[in-house]
XYZ file of C-alpha atoms in Angstrom:
84
model
C 103.094 76.530 111.295
C 104.929 79.621 110.199
C 104.527 83.068 111.995
C 101.997 85.048 109.807
C 104.151 88.034 110.170
C 107.100 86.422 108.264
C 104.546 85.311 105.329
C 103.213 88.834 105.189
C 106.802 90.158 105.028
C 107.491 87.885 102.097
C 104.372 88.988 100.403
C 105.090 92.728 100.994
C 108.696 92.262 99.704
C 107.539 90.570 96.610
C 105.006 93.322 95.888
C 107.764 96.013 96.149
C 109.976 93.906 93.965
C 107.222 93.505 91.395
C 106.499 97.072 91.391
C 110.088 97.983 90.556
C 110.724 95.426 88.238
C 110.818 95.916 84.364
C 112.207 93.442 81.621
C 115.148 95.738 80.952
C 116.190 96.581 84.536
C 119.371 94.674 84.189
C 120.568 96.891 81.443
C 119.777 100.081 83.528
C 121.300 98.595 86.640
C 124.240 96.479 85.640
C 124.728 93.444 87.709
C 121.103 93.236 88.700
C 119.180 89.834 88.594
C 115.776 88.759 89.660
C 117.541 86.262 91.894
C 118.664 89.107 94.147
C 115.104 90.179 94.577
C 114.039 86.712 95.183
C 116.595 86.326 97.914
C 115.541 89.495 99.592
C 111.826 88.538 99.360
C 112.469 85.165 101.105
C 114.673 86.568 103.939
C 111.724 86.519 106.422
C 111.225 82.759 105.735
C 115.066 81.834 105.737
C 114.706 79.203 108.477
C 112.334 77.026 106.347
C 113.026 73.746 104.848
C 114.890 74.005 101.453
C 112.319 72.327 99.390
C 109.647 74.588 100.454
C 112.020 77.492 99.797
C 112.612 76.230 96.366
C 109.084 76.058 95.729
C 108.421 79.642 97.175
C 111.334 80.817 95.056
C 109.648 79.791 91.920
C 106.297 81.404 92.915
C 108.100 84.726 94.144
C 110.076 84.929 90.737
C 106.669 84.449 88.744
C 104.987 87.017 90.819
C 107.806 89.512 90.220
C 108.015 89.187 86.651
C 104.239 89.138 85.990
C 102.277 89.789 89.193
C 98.841 90.078 87.508
C 98.883 86.426 86.421
C 100.952 84.790 89.315
C 100.228 86.664 92.526
C 97.263 84.646 93.488
C 99.300 81.343 93.592
C 101.898 82.967 95.770
C 99.372 84.461 98.055
C 97.561 80.923 98.340
C 100.827 79.159 99.254
C 101.813 81.770 101.917
C 98.446 81.499 103.457
C 98.527 77.661 103.412
C 102.033 77.840 105.167
C 100.737 80.337 107.859
C 97.679 78.412 108.631
C 99.688 75.142 109.020
């Protein structure tokens, strides 16, 4: 089981990243990649197994780029991890 504070931290960071994301952000901020946001979002869970982090990475990326469609899947997975 994972500390709920860590999963909530990841969810909060993803929300902040999604709020500030837009498709041409890399043009306005040279060097920016969604990958740097994903890394930041997953920091609270950095001690987890790499296979779990890879799955979460995909869910976080999707939630950043299109939160309306993808936030529920990330939220459910984080809840599942926190509940053990």
